[in-house]
CSV table of C-alpha atoms in Angstrom, one decimal:
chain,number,residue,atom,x,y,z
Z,5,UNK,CA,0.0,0.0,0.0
Z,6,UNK,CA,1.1,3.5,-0.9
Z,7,UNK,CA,0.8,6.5,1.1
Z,8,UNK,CA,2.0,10.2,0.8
Z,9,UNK,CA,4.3,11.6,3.6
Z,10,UNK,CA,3.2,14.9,5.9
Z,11,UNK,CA,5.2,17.1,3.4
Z,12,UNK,CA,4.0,16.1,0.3
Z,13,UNK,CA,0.3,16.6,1.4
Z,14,UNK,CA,1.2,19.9,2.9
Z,15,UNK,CA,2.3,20.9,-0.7
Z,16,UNK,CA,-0.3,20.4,-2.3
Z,17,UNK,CA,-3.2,20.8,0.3
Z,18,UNK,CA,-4.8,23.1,-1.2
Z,19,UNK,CA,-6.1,20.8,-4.1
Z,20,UNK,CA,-9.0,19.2,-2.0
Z,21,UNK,CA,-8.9,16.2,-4.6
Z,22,UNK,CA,-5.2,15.5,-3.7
Z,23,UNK,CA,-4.6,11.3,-3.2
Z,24,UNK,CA,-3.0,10.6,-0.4
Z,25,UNK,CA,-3.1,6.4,-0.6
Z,26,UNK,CA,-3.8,3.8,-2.9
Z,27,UNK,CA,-4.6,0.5,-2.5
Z,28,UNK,CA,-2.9,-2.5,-3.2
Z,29,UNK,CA,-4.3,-4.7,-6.0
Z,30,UNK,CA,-6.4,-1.6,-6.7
Z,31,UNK,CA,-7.8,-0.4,-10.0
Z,32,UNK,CA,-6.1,2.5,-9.5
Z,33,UNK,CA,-2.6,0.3,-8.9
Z,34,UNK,CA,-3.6,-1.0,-11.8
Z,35,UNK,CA,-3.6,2.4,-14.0
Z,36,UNK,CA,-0.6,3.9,-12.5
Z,37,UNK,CA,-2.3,5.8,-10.0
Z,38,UNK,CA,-0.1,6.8,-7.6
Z,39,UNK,CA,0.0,9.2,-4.2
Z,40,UNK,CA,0.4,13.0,-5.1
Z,41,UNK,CA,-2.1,12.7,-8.1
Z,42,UNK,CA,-4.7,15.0,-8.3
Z,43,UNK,CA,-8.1,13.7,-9.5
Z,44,UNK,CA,-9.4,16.6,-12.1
Z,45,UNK,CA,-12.6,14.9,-13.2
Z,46,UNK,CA,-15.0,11.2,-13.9
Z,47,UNK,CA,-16.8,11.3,-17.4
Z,48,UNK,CA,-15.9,15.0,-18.3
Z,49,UNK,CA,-17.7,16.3,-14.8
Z,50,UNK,CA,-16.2,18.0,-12.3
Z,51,UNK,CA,-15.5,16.6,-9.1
Z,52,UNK,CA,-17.1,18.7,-6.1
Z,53,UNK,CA,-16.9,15.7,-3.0
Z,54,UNK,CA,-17.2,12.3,-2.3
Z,55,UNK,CA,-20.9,12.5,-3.1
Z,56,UNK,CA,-19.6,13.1,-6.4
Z,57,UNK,CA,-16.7,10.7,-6.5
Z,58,UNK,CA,-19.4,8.0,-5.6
Z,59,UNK,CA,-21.9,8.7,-8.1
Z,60,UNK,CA,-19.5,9.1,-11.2
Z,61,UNK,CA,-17.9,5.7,-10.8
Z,62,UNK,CA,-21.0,3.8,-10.4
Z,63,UNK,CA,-20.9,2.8,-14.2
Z,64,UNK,CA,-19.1,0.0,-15.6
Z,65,UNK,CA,-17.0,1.6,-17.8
Z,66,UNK,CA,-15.9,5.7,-17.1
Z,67,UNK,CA,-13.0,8.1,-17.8
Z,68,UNK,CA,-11.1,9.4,-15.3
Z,69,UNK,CA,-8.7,11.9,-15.6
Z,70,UNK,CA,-5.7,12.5,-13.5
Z,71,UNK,CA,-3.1,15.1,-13.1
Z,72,UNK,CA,0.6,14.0,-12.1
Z,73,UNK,CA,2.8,16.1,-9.6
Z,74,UNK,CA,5.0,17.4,-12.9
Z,75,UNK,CA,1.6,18.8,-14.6
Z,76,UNK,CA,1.2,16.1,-17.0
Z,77,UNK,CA,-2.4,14.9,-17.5
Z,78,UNK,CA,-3.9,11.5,-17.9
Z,79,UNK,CA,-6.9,10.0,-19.7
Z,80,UNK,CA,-7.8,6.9,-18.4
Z,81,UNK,CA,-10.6,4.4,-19.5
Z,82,UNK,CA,-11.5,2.3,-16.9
Z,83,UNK,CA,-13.2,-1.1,-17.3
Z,84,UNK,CA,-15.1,-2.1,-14.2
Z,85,UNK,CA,-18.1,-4.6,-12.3
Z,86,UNK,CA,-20.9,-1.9,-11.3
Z,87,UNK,CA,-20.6,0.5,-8.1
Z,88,UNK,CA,-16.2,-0.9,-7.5
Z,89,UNK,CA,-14.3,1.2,-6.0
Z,90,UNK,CA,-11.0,2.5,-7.6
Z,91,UNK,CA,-9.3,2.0,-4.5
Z,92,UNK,CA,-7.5,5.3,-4.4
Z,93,UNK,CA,-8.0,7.4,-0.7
Z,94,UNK,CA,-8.3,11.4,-0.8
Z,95,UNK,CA,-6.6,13.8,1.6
Z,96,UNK,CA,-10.2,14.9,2.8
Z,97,UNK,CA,-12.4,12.2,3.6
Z,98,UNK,CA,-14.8,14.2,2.1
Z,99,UNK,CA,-13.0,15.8,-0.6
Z,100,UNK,CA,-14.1,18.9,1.2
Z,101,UNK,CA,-14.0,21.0,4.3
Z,102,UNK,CA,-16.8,19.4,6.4
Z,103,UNK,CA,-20.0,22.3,6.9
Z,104,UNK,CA,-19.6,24.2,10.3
Z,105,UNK,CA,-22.9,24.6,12.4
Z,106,UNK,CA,-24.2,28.4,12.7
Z,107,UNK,CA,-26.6,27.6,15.5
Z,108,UNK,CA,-25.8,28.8,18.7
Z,109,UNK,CA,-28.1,25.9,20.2
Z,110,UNK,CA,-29.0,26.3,24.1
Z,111,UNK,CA,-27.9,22.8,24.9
Z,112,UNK,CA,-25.0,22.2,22.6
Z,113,UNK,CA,-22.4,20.6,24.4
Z,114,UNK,CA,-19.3,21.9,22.1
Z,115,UNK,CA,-20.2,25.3,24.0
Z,116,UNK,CA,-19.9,23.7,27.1
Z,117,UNK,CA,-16.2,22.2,27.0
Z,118,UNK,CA,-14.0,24.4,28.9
Z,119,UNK,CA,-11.2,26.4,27.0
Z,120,UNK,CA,-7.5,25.7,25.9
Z,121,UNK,CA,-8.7,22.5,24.3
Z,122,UNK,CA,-7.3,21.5,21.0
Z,123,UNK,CA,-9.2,23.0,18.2
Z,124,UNK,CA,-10.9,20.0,16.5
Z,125,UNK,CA,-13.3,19.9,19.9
Z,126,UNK,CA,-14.9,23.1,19.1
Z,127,UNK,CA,-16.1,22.4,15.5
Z,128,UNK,CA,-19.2,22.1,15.0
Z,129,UNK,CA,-19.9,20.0,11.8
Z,130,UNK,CA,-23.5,20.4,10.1
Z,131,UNK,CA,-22.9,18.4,7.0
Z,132,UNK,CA,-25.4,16.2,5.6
Z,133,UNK,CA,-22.8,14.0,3.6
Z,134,UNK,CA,-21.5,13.3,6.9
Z,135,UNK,CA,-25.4,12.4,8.6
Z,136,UNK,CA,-25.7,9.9,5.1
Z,137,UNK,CA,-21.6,8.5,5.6
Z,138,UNK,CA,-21.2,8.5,9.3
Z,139,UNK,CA,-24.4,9.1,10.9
Z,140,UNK,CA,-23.9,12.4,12.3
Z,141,UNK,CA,-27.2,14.2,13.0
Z,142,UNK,CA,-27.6,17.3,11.0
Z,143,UNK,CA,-30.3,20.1,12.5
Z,144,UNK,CA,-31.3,21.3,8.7
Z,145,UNK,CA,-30.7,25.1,9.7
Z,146,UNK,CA,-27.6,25.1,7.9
Z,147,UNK,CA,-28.6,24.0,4.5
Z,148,UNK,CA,-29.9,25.5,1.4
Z,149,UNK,CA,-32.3,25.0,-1.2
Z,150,UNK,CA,-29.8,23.6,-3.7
Z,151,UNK,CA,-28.2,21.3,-0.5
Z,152,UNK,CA,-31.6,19.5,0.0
Z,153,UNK,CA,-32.2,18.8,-3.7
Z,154,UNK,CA,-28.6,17.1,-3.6
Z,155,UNK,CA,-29.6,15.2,-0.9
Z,156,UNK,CA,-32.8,14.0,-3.2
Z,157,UNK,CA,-30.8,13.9,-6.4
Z,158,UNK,CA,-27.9,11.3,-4.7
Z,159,UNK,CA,-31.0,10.4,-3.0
Z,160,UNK,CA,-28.9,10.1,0.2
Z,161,UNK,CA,-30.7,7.9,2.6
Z,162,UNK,CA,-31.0,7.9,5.7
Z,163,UNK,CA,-30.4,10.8,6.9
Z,164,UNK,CA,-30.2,11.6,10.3
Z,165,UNK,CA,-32.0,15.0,11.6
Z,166,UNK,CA,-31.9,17.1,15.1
Z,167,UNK,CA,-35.2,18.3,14.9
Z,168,UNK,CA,-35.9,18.8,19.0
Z,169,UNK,CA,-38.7,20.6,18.7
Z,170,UNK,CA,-41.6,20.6,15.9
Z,171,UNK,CA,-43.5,24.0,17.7
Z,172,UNK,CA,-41.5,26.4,15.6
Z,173,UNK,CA,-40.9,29.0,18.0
Z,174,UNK,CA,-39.7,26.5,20.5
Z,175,UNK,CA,-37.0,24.9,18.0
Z,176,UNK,CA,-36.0,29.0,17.0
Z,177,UNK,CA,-35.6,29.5,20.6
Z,178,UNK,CA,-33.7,26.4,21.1
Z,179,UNK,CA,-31.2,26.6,17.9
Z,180,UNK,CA,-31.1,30.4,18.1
Z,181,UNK,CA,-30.9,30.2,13.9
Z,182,UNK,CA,-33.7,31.6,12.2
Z,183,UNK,CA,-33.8,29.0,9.4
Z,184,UNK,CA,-35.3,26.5,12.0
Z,185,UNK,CA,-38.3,27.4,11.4
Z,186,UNK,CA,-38.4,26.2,7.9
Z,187,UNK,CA,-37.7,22.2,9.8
Z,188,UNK,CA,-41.0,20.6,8.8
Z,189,UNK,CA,-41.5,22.0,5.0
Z,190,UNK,CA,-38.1,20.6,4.8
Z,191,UNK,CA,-38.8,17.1,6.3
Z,192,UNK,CA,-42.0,17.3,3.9
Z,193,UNK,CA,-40.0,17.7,0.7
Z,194,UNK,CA,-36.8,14.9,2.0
Z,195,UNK,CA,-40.3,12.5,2.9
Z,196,UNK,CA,-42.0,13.3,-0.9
Z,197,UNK,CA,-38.9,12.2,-2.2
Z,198,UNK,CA,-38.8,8.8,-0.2
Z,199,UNK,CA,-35.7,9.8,2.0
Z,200,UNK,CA,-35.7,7.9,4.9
Z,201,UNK,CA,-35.3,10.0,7.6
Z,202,UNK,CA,-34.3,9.3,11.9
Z,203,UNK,CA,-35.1,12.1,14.3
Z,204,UNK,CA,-33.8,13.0,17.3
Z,205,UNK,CA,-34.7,15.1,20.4
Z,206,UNK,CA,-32.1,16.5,23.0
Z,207,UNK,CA,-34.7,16.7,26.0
Z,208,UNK,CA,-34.1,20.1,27.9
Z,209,UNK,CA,-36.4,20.6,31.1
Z,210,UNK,CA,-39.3,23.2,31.3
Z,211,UNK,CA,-38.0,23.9,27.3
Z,212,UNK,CA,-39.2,21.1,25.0
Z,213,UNK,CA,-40.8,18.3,27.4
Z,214,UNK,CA,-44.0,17.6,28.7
Z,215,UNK,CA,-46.7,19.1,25.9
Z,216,UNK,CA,-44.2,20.1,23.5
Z,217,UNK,CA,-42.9,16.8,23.2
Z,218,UNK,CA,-46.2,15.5,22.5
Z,219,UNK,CA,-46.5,17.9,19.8
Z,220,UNK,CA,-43.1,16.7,18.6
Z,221,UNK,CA,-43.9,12.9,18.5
Z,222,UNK,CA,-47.4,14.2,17.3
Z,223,UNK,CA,-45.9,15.7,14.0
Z,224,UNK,CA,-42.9,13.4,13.6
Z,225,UNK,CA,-45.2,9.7,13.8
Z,226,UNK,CA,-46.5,11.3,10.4
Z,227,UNK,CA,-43.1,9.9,8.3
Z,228,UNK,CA,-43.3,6.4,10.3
Z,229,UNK,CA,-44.2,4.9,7.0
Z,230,UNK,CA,-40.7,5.6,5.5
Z,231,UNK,CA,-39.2,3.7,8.1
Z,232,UNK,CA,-38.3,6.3,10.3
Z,233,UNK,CA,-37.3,6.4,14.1
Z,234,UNK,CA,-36.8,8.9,16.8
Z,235,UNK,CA,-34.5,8.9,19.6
Z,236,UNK,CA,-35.6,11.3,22.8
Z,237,UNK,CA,-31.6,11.4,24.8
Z,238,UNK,CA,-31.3,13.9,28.0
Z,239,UNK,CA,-29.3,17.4,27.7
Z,240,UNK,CA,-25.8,16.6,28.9
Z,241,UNK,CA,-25.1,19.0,31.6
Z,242,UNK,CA,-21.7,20.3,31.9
Z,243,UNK,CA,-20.6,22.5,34.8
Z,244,UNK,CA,-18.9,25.0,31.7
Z,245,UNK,CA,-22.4,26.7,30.9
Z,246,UNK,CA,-21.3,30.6,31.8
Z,247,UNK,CA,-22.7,32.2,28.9
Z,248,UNK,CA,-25.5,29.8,28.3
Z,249,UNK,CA,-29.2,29.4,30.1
Z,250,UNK,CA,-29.0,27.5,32.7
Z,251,UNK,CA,-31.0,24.2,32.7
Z,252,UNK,CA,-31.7,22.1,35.1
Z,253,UNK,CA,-30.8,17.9,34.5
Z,254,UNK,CA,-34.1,15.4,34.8
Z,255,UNK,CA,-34.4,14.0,38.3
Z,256,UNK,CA,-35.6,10.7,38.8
Z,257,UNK,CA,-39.2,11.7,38.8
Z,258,UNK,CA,-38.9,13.6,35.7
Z,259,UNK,CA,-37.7,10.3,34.4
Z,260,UNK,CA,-40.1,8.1,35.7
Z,261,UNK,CA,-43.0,10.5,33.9
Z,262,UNK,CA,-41.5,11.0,30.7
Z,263,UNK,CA,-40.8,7.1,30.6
Z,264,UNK,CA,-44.9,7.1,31.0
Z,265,UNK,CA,-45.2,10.0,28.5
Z,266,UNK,CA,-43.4,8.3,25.7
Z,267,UNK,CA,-44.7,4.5,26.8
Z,268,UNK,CA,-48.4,6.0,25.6
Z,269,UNK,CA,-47.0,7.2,22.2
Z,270,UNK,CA,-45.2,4.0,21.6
Z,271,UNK,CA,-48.2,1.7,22.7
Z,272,UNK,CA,-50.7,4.1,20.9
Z,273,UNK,CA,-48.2,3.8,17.7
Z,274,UNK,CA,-47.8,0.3,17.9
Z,275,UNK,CA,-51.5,-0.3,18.1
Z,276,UNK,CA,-51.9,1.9,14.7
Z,277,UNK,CA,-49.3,0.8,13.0
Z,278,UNK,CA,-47.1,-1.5,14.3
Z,279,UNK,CA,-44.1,0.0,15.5
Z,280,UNK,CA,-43.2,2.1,18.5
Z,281,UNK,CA,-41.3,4.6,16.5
Z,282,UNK,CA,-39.6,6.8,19.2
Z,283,UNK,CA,-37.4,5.5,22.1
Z,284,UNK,CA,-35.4,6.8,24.7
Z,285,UNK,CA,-32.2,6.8,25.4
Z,286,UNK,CA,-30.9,4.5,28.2
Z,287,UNK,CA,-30.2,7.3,30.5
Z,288,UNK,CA,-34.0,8.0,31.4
Z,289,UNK,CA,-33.9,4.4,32.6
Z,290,UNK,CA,-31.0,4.4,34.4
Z,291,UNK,CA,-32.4,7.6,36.5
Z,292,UNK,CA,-35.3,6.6,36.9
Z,293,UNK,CA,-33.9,3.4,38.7
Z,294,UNK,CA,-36.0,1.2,36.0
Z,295,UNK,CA,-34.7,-2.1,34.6
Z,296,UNK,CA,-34.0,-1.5,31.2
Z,297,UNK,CA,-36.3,-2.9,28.3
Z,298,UNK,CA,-35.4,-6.3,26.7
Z,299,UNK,CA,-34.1,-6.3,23.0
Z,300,UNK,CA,-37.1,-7.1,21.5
Z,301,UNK,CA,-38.7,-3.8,22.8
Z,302,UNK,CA,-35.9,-2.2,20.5
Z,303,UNK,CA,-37.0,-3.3,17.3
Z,304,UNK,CA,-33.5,-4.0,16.0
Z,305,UNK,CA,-31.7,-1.3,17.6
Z,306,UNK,CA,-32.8,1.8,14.8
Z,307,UNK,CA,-31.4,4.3,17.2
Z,308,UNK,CA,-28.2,2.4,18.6
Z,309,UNK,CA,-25.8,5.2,18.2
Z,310,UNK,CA,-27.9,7.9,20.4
Z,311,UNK,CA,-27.1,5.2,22.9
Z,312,UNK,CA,-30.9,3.5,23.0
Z,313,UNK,CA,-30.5,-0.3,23.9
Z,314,UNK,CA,-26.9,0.0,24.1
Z,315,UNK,CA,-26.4,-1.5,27.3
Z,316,UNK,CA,-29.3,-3.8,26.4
Z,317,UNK,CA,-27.9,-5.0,23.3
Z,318,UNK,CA,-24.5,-6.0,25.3
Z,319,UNK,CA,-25.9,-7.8,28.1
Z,320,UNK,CA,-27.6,-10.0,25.2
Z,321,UNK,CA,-24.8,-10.1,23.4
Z,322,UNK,CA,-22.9,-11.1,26.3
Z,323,UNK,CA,-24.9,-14.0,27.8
Z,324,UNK,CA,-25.9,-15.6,23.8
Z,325,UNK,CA,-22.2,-16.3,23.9
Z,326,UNK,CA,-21.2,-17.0,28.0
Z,327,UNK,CA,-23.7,-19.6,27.9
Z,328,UNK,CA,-22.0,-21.6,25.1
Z,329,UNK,CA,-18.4,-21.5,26.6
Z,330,UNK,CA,-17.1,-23.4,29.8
Z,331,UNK,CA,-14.6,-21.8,32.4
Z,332,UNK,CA,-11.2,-23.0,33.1
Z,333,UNK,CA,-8.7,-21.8,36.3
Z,334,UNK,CA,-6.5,-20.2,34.3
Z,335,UNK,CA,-4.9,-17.2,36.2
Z,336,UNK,CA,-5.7,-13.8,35.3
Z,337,UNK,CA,-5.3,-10.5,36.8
Z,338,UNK,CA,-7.1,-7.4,35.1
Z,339,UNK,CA,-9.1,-4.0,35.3
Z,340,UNK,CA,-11.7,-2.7,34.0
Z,341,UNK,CA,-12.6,1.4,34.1
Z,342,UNK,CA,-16.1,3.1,32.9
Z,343,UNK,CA,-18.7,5.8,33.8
Z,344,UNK,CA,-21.2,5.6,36.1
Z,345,UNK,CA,-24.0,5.2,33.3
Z,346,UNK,CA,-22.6,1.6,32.3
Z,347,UNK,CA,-20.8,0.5,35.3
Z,348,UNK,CA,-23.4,-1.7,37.0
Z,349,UNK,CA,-23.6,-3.4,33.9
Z,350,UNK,CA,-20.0,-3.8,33.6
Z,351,UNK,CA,-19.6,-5.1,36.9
Z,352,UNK,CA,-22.4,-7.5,36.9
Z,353,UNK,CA,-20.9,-8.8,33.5
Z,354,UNK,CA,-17.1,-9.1,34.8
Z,355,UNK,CA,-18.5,-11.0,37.8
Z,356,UNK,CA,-19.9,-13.7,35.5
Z,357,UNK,CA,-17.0,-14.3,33.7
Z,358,UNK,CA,-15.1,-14.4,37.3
Z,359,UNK,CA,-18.1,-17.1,38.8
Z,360,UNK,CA,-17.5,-19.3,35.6
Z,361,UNK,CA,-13.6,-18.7,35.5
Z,362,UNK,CA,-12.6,-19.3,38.7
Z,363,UNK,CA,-9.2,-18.3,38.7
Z,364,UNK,CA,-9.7,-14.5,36.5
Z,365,UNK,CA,-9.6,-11.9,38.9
Z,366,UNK,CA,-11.4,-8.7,37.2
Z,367,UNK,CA,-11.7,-5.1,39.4
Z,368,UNK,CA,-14.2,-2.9,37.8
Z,369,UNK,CA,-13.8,1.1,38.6
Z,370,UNK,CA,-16.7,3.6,38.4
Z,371,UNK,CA,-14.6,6.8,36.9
Z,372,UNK,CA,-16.0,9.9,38.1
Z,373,UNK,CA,-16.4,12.6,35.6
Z,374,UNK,CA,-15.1,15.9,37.6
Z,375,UNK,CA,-13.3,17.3,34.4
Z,376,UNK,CA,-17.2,17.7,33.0
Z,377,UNK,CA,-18.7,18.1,35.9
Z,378,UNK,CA,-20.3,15.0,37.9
Z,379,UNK,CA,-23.6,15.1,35.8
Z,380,UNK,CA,-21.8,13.7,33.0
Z,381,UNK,CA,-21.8,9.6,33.6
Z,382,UNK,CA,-21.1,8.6,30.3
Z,383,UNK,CA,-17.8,6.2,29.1
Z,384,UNK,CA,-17.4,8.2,26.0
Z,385,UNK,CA,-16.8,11.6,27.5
Z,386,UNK,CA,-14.2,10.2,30.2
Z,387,UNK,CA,-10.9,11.8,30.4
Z,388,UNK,CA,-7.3,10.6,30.8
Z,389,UNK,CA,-6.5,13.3,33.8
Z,390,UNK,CA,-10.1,11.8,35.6
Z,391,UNK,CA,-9.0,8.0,35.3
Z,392,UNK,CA,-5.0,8.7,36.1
Z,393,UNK,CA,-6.3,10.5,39.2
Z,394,UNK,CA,-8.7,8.3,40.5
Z,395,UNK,CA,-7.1,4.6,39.4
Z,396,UNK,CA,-3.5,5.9,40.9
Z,397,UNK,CA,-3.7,3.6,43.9
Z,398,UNK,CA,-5.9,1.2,42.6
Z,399,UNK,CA,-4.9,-2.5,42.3
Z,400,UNK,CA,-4.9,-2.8,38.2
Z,401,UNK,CA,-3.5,-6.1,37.9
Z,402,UNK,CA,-1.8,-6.7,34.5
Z,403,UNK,CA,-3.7,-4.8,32.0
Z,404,UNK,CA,-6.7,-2.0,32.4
Z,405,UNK,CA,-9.4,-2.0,30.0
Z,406,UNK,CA,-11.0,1.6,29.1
Z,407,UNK,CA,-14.1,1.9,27.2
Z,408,UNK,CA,-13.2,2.2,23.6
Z,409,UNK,CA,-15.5,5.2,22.9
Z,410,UNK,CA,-13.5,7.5,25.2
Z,411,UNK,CA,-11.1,7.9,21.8
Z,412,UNK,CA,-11.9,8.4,18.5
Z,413,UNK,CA,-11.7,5.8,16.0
Z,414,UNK,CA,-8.0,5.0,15.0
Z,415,UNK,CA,-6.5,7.2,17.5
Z,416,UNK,CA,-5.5,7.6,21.1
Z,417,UNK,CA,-6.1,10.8,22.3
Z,418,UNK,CA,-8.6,11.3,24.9
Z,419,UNK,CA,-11.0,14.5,25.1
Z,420,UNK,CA,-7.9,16.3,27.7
Z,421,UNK,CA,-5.4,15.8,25.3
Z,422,UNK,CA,-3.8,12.9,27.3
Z,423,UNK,CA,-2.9,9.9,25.5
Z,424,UNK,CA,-3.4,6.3,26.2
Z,425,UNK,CA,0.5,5.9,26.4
Z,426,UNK,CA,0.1,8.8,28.9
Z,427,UNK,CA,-2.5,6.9,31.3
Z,428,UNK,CA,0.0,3.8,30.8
Z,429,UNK,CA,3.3,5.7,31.8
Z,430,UNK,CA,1.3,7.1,35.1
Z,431,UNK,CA,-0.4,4.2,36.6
Z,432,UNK,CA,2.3,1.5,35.3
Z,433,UNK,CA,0.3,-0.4,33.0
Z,434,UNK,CA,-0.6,-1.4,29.8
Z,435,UNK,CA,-3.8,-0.2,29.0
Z,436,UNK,CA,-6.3,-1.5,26.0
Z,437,UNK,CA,-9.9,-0.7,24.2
Z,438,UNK,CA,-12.3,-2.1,25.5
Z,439,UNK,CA,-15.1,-3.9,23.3
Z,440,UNK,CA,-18.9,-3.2,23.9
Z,441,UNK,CA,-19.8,-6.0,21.5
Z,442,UNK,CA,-21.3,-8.3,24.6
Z,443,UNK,CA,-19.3,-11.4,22.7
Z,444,UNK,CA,-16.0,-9.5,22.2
Z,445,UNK,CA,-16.0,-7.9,25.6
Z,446,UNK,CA,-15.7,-11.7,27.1
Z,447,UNK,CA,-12.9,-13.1,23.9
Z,448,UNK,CA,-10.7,-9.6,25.3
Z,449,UNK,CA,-10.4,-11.3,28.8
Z,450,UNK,CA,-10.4,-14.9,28.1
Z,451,UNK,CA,-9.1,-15.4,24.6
Z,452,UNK,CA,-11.2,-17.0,21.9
């Protein structure tokens, strides 16, 4: 495989159609294709993005043309199966800067991280080629006319939309954009055009609960037939809200009724037409001291990544393959650190595998998050400086397991800037991802 070193890239970053890697055994291998190359157009036609770069080479046969780092330009005719990849990788996943966010939303949480942090945690990203490739959650403000009829024409589906609140001047006072209040003759014109479409509410209190949220449900149920779903997920309360309205977080009675306020929608819905439709996030349970619902009540996990079923869909995980494995006395010695949201899970799963293998020794740590502020419970918003501090005495054994969600994918970092090798260097010991496939989670302890 061949990539493009840091100063190459830098020379020509300006090109967003600059290839940084190609694949070996590629198409692109094939041709000649090689790092530095700029891609100037598929089938005469500019490309823009990746929504481009997708849609061109779709055909079987196209021509591609590529310009060489000494200027020279190449016209290639490419012979393919339908929809293959060239196998070449851009500097820009997108081929593009990603869209910033204009909202200044009352509950948005990149406005509550404290400052001196490295830049890439205060961008905002609004892009709905990133809510079609990676699921991000786009609120609609930020488009234009021509944006949503490219979302038709590519006819990029699903995507995945912040609505919060369907009572327009609810949503204007929430997003602080005055293009919210265009959000449902925008949903209309994505739903006439068979995009599918999930929604999702960030709950504030005494803002868009209670009546409002029935109203939002209300309006939302309508686009059920396309397959949608809606995830209802708590504001995240960060003690870094200075220049933003204070809201208060849901007690446990607030959870207990808006568990009964959403349980009529979904049984009313269900009744009509066969689905619940809207869910909540795991959270509401959790505070409101309720067992969780079991995986059929998730209907195939539609709204996994808002975290609804997640710890659900673990524990089932988990059990469908402890209960086809036998335990051994091997010695073992490990450690396992998480957020208060999933460590009674956590624990009650570690002390199965420690009953059944009698000689593993697993201590599971509940991690405070005082960097945030101690509202903040969940794994994927714990920090290196939180853990170091509060695992420095702790017995560890011979390896420590950290939620894998607390870095992003394919690096180490950690939300403070500390890296794993950093947490490994203080505490004296090596230190590993850990799986929240239920399955995996067991193999990373036992082997297998």
């Amino acid at each position: 495989m061949k990539y493009l070193n840091e100063r190459e890239i830098e020379k020509n970053i300006k090109n967003q159609n600059i290839i940084i890697k190609v694949e070996e055994d590629s198409i692109a291998e094939e041709m000649g294709i090689e790092p530095g190359d700029i891609l100037i157009s598929i089938n005469d036609s500019e490309v823009k993005d990746v929504l481009d770069y997708r849609y061109f080479i779709q055909d079987e046969y196209i021509e591609v043309v590529i310009k060489k780092p000494n200027g020279e330009e190449w016209e290639l005719e490419i012979e393919k199966d339908e929809f293959e990849d060239l196998g070449i990788v851009f500097e820009s996943g997108l081929m593009d800067k990603a869209k910033s966010c204009s909202n200044k939303c009352i509950f948005c949480f990149i406005d509550q991280n404290p400052k001196g942090m490295r830049k890439t945690i205060y961008f905002k990203d609004d892009d709905s080629r990133l809510s079609f490739l990676q699921g991000n959650y786009i609120t609609l403000t930020n488009m234009k006319d021509e944006d949503l009829d490219r979302i038709i024409f590519y006819h990029l589906s699903p995507i995945n939309i912040s609505v919060h609140a369907t009572d327009i001047e609810v949503r204007k006072f929430m997003l602080k954009n005055p293009n919210s209040v265009k959000i449902m003759e925008q949903i209309e014109k994505l739903a006439n055009a068979n995009i599918k479409m999930n929604f999702q509410i960030v709950l504030c209190k005494d803002i868009n609960d209670k009546h409002i949220l029935d109203k939002s449900i209300e309006d939302l149920s309508k686009y059920l037939h396309l397959g949608c779903s809606m995830a209802i997920v708590p504001l995240g309360v960060t003690k870094y809200r200075d220049n933003l309205p204070q809201i208060e977080s849901f007690t446990k009675e607030d959870s207990i009724n808006i568990i009964k306020q959403v349980g009529k929608w979904q049984q009313k819905l269900q009744n009509e037409y066969g689905t619940k439709f809207v869910f909540l996030s795991d959270e509401f349970y959790l505070k409101a001291e309720i067992p969780l619902p079991n995986s059929d009540y998730y209907e195939g996990y539609p709204q996994l990544e808002n975290g609804v079923g997640m710890l659900t869909l673990m524990e089932e995980e988990f059990f469908e393959y402890f209960d086809t494995i036998e335990g051994d006395n091997i010695e073992r010695n490990y450690s396992v650190a998480t957020a208060k949201l999933a460590y009674p899970l956590i624990k009650k799963l570690c002390d199965k595998i420690c009953e059944k293998f009698t000689n593993t020794k697993i201590n599971v740590y509940e991690i405070t998050n005082y960097f945030f502020g101690e509202t903040i419970t969940v794994s994927g918003l714990l920090t290196g400086g939180d853990i170091i501090n509060q695992l420095k005495d702790k017995e560890l054994g011979n390896m420590l397991f950290l939620p894998e969600n607390c870095v992003r994918a394919n690096e180490t970092v950690l939300l403070d800037d500390l890296y794993i090798e950093d947490i490994e260097k203080q505490l004296n010991v090596k230190v590993c991802l850990s799986n929240d496939n239920g399955a995996k989670f067991i193999k990373q302890f036992i082997g297998g």
